[in-house]
Short mmCIF file of C-alpha atoms in Angstrom, two decimals:
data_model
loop_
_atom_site.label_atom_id
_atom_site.label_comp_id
_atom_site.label_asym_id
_atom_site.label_seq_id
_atom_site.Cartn_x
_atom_site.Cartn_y
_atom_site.Cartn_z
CA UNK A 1 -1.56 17.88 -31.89
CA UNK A 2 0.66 14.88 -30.75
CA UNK A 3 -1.87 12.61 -28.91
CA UNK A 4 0.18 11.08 -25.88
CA UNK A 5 0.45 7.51 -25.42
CA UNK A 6 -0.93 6.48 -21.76
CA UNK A 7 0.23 3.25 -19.93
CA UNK A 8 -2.99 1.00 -19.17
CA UNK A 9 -1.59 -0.86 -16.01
CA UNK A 10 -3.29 -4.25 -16.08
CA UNK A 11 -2.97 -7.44 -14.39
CA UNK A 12 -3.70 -11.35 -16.28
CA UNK A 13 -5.63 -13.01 -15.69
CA UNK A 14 -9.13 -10.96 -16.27
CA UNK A 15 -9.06 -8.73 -12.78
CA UNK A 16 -13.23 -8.27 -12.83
CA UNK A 17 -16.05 -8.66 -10.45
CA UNK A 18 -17.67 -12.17 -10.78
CA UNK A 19 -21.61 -12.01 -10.01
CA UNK A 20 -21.89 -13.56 -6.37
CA UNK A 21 -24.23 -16.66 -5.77
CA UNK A 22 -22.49 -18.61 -7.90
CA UNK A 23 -22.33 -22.80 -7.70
CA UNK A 24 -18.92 -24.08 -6.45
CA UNK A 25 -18.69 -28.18 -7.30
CA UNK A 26 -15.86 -27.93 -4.49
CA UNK A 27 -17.56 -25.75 -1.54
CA UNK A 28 -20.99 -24.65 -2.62
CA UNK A 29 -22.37 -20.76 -2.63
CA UNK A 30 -19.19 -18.23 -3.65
CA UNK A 31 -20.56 -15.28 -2.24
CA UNK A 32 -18.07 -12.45 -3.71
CA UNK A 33 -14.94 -13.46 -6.15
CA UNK A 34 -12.31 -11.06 -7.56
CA UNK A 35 -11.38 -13.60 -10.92
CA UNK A 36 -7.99 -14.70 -10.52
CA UNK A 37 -7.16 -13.03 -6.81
CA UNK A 38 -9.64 -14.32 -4.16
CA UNK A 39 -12.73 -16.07 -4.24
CA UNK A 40 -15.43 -16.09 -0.99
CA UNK A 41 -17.41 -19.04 0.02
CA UNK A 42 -20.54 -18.66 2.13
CA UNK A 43 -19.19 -21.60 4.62
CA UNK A 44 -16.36 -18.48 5.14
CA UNK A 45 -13.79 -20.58 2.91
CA UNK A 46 -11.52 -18.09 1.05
CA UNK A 47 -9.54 -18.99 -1.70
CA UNK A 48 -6.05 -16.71 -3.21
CA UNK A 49 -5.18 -18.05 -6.66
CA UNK A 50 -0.98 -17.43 -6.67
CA UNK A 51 -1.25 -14.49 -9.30
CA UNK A 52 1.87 -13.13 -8.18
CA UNK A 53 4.71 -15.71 -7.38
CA UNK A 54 5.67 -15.34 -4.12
CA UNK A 55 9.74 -15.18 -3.67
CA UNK A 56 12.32 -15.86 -1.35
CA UNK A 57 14.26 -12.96 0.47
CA UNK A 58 17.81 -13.59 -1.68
CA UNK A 59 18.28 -10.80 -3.96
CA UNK A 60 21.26 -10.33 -6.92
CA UNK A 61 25.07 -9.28 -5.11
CA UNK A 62 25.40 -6.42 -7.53
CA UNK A 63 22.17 -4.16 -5.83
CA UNK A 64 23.81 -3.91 -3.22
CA UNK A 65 21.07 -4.21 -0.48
CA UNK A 66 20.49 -7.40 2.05
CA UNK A 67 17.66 -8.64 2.62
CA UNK A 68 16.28 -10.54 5.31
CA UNK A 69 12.78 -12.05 7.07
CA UNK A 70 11.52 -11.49 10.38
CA UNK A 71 8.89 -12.18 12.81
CA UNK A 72 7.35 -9.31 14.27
CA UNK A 73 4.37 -11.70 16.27
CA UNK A 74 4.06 -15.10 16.63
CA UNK A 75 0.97 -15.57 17.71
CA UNK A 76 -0.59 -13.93 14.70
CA UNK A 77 1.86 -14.36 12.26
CA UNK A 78 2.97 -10.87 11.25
CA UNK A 79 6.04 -10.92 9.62
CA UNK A 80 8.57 -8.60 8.02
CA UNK A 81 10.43 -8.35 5.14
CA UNK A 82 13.74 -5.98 5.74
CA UNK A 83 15.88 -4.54 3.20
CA UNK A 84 19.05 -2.57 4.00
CA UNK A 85 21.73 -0.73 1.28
CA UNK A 86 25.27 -2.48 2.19
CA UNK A 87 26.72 0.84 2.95
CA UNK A 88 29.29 2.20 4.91
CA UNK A 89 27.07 5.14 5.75
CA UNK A 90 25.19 5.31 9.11
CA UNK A 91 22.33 6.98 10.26
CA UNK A 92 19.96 5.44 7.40
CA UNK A 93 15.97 6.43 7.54
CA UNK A 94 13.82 3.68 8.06
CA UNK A 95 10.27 3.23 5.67
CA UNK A 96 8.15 1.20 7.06
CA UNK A 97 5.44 -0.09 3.60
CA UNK A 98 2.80 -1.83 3.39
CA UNK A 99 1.59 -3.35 1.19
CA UNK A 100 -1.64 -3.15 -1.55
CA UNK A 101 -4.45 -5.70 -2.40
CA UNK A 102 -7.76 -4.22 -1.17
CA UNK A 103 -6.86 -5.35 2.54
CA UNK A 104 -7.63 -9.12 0.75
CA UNK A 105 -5.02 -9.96 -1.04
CA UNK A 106 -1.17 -9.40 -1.85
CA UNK A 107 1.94 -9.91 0.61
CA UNK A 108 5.33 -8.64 1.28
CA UNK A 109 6.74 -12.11 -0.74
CA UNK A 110 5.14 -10.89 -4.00
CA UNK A 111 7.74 -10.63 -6.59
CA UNK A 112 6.71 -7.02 -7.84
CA UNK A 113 7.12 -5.61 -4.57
CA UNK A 114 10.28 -7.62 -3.28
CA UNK A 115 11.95 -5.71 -6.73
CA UNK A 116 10.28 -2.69 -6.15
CA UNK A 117 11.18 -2.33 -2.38
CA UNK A 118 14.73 -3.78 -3.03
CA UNK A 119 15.36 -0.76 -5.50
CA UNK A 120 13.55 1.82 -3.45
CA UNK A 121 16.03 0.84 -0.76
CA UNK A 122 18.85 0.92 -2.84
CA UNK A 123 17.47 3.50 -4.77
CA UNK A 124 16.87 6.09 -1.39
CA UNK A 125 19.61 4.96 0.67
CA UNK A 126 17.28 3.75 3.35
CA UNK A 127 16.28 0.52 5.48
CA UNK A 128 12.62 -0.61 3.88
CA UNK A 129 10.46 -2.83 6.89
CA UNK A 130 7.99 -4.34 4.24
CA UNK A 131 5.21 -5.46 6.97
CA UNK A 132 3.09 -9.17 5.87
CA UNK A 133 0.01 -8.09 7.78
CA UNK A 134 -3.44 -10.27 8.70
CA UNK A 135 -5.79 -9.98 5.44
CA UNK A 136 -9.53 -9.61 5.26
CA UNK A 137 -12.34 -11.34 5.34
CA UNK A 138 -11.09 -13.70 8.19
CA UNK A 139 -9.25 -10.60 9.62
CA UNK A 140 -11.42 -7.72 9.06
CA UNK A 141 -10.37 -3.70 9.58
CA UNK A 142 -8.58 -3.06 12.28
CA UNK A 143 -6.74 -5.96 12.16
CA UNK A 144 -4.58 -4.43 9.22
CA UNK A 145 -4.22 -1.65 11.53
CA UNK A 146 -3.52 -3.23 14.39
CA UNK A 147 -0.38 -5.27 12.49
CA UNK A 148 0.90 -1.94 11.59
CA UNK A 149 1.12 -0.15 14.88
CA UNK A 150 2.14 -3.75 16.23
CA UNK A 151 5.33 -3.07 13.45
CA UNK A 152 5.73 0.11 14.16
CA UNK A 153 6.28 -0.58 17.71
CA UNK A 154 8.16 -3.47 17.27
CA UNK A 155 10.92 -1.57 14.93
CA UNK A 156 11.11 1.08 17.55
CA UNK A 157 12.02 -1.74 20.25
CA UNK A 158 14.86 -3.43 17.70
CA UNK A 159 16.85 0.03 18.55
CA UNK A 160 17.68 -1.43 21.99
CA UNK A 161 18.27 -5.30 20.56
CA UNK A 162 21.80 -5.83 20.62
CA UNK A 163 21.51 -8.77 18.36
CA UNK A 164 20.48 -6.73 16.14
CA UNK A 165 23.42 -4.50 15.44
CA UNK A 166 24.21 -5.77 11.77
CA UNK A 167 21.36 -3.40 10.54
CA UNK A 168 20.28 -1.57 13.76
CA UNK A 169 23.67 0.15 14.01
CA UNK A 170 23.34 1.81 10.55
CA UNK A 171 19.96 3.04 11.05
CA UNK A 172 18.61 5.81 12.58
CA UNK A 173 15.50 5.47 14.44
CA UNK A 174 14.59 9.13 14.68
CA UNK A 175 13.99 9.46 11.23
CA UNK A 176 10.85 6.78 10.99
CA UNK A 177 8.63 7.50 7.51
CA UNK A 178 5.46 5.39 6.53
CA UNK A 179 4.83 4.31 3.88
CA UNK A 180 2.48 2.42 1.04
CA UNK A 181 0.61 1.78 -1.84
CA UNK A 182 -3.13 1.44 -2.60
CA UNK A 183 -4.71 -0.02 0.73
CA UNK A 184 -0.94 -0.19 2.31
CA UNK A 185 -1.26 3.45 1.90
CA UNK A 186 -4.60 3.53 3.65
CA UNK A 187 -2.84 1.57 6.48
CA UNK A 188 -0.09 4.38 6.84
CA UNK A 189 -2.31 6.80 7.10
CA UNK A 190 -4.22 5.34 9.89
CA UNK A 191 -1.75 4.09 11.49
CA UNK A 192 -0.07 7.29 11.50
CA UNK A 193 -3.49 8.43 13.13
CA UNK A 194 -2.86 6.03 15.89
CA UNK A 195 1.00 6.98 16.58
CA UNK A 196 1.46 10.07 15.61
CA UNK A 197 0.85 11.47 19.39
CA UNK A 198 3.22 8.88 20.88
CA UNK A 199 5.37 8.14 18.73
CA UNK A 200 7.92 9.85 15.97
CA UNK A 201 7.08 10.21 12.82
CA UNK A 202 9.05 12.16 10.39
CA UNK A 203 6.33 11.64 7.32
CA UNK A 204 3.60 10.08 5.32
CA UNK A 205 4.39 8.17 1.80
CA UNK A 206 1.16 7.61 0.26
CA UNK A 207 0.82 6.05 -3.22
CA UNK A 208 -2.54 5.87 -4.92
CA UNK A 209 -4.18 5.69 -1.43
CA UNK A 210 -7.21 3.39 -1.66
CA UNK A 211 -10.27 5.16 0.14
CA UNK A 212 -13.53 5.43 -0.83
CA UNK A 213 -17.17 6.80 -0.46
CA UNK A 214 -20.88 6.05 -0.81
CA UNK A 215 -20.87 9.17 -3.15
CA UNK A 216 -19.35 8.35 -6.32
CA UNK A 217 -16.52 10.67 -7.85
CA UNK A 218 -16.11 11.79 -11.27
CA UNK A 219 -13.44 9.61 -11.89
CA UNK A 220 -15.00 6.95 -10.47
CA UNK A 221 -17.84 7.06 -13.06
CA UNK A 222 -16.10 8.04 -16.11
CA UNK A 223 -12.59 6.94 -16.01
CA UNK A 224 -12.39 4.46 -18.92
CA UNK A 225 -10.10 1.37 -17.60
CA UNK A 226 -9.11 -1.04 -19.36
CA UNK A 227 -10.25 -5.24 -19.56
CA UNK A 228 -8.17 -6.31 -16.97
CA UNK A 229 -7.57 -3.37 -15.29
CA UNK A 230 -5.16 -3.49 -11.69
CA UNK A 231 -8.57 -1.90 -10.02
CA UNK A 232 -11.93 -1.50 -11.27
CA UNK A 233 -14.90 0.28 -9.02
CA UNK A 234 -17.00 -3.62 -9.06
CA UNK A 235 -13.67 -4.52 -7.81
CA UNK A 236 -13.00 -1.90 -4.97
CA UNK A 237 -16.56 -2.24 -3.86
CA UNK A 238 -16.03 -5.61 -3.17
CA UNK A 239 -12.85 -5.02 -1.07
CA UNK A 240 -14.30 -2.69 0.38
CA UNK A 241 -17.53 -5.13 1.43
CA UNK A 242 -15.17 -7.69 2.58
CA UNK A 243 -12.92 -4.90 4.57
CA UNK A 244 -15.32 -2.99 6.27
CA UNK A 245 -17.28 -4.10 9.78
CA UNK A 246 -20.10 -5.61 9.75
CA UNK A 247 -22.77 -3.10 9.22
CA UNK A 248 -20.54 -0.43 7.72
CA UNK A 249 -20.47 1.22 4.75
CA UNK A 250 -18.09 3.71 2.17
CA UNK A 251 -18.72 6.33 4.66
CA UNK A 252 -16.95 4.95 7.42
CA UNK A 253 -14.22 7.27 8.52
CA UNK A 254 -11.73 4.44 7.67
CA UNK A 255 -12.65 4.32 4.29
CA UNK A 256 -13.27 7.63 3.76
CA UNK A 257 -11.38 9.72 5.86
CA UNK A 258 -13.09 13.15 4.07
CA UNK A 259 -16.60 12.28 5.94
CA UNK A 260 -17.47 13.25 9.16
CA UNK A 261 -15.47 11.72 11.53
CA UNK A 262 -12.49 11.72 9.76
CA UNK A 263 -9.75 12.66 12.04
CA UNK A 264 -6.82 15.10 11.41
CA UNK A 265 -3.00 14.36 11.17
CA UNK A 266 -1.15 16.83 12.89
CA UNK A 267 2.73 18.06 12.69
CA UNK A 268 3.13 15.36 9.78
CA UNK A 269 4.81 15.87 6.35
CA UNK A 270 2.52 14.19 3.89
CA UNK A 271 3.60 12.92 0.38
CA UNK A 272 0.64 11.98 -1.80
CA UNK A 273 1.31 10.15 -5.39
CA UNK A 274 -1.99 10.20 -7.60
CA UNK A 275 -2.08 8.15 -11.54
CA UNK A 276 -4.31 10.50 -13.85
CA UNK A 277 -5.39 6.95 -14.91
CA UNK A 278 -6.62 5.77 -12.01
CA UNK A 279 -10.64 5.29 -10.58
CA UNK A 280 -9.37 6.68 -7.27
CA UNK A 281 -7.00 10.19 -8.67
CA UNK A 282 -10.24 12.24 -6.84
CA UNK A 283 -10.90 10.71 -4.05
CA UNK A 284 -6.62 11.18 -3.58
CA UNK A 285 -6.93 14.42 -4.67
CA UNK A 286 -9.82 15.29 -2.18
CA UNK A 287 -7.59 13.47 0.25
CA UNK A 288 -4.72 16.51 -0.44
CA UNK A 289 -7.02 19.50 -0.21
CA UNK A 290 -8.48 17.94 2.67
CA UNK A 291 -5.18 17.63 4.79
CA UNK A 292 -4.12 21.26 3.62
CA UNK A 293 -7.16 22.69 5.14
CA UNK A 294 -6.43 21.44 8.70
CA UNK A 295 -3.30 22.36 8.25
CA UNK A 296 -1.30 19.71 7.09
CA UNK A 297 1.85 20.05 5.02
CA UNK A 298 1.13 18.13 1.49
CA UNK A 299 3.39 17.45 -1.02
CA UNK A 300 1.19 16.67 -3.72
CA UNK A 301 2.37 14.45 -6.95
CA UNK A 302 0.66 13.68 -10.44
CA UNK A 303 1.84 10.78 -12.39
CA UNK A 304 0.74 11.45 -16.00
CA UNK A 305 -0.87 8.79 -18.37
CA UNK A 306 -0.56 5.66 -15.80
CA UNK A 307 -2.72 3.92 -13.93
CA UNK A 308 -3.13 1.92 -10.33
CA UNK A 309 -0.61 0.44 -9.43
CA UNK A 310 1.64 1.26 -12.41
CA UNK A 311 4.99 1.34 -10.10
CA UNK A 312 4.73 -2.83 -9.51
CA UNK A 313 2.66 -4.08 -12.57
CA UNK A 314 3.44 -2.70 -15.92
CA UNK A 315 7.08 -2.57 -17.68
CA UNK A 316 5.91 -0.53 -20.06
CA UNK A 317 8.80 2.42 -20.73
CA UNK A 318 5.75 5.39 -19.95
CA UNK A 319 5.89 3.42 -16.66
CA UNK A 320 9.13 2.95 -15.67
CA UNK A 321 9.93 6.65 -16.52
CA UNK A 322 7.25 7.56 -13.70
CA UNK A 323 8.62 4.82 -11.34
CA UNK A 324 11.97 7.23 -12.12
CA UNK A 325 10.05 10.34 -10.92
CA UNK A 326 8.53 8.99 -8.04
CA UNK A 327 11.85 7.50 -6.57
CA UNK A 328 12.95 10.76 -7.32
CA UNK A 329 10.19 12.72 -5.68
CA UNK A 330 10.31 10.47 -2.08
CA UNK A 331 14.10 10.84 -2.30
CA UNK A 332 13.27 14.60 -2.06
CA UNK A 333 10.38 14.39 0.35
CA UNK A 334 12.64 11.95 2.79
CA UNK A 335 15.70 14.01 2.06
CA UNK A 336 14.06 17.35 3.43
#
């Protein structure tokens, strides 16, 4: 039997939990640290290595898509990063994404997902609002949430901006989808929670949803990741730590949305994408069977032999043939 070759999606430097309490000659006590994404001080100092580069909004003629920044609040600095197919076509959904990074890290200027937004948008035919929201610690959960419904709003309101019209006219604003991967796909989904009664939303995009539980899952125990793996458990615990309220833990309905609590999403198309590599494919999958059992359409999608995060960090040619299928799967899903 053929043994199949499976895509380890990893990120350099070493992406590992360091043991907290350690000595800082700069700041003192570092009281959690990610190595190489964000390091914690107990003064409340935080510290973001630049893993990823961070780019400018220019993108190559020939993809055809423009791509522009804009301010969504002033006051605290949520921005947006907007992509739209030059096209003569009108009437173009709009995805709103967020983001990942554990809620600590990561932003809408990150190379890997100005590329991979910039070719879902050309890819899908749609206008992509790629939303920089607050990060935690200094902006613990809701803030995330907050910045998304703040978006959401905001993109609703650009509809009646006649300033607007080089991208406003081509898009149609009745055919709103969220979107996002990892903890931007945590945001969707409660933010969808928040909206979904008062505003329209045509459907739920959620890739390798980051969520979470006191209770550990099978795959959270024994999937085997690799050195520098995109997302290990020390690592999600520690997101989740510097996430969560003060006081709360794994079982909090916004980290695990299974527990009591948890609320349901009604008269919502769901799209779920789960890695068979990843620490978190039960916890999705739990996510799925939940829904369908309040009655929630799911759409349900398995990405063989990859891991977190595959779709923005590995080039391997395993992974780019699944970053094929899932284009081709939301195209679907959107096109329905």
């Amino acid at each position: 039997m053929r043994k199949r070759r499976m895509a380890a999606t990893t990120l350099d430097p070493s992406f590992n939990l360091q043991i907290n309490g350690q000595e800082s000659p700069h700041r003192g006590v570092v009281v959690a640290e990610i190595d190489g994404l964000i390091r914690v001080y107990k003064d409340g100092h935080v510290e973001r290595p630049q893993i990823v580069p961070s780019v400018a909004c220019s993108l190559a003629p020939e993809l055809g898509v423009t791509c522009r920044d804009m301010i969504i609040d002033k006051c605290t600095n949520v921005l947006a990063r907007l992509y739209v197919p030059n096209t003569d076509r009108l009437r173009l959904p709009l995805m709103v994404y967020f983001h990942g990074g554990g809620f600590c890290v990561g932003s809408a200027s990150w190379s890997c997902y100005h590329e991979f937004l910039a070719k879902l948008a050309s890819r899908l035919s749609c206008a992509v609002v790629s939303v920089n929201y607050r990060l935690a610690p200094e902006n613990p959960l809701p803030a995330a949430y907050d910045d998304g419904v703040k978006a959401l709003v905001w993109l609703t309101q650009q509809n009646f901006v006649p300033s607007n019209d080089w991208w406003t006219s081509k898009c149609d604003f009745s055919s709103i989808f969220l979107a996002g991967d990892s903890a931007g796909a945590n945001i969707a989904y409660n933010v969808a929670l928040s909206v979904s009664r008062v505003l329209e939303i045509k459907g739920l995009v959620l890739i390798q949803p980051f969520f979470g539980g006191e209770r550990r899952t099978h795959s959270e125990k024994y999937t085997v990741q690799p050195p520098r793996s995109a997302l290990t458990l020390a690592a999600s615990d520690t997101y989740w730590r510097l996430s969560l309220p003060s006081g709360a833990n794994r079982d909090h309905p916004w980290c695990n949305p299974v527990a009591k609590g948890a609320e349901e999403l009604r008269n919502l198309r769901v799209m779920v994408c789960i890695s068979e590599m990843d620490i978190l494919r039960d916890r999705n999958l739990e996510l799925c069977a939940n829904l369908r059992s309040k009655g929630v359409k799911v759409e349900q999608l398995v990405c063989k032999g990859v891991g977190h995060a595959f779709q923005i960090l590995n080039k391997s040619a395993l992974s780019q043939s699944r970053v094929l299928e899932l284009i081709c799967h939301i195209n679907n899903f959107m096109g329905r």
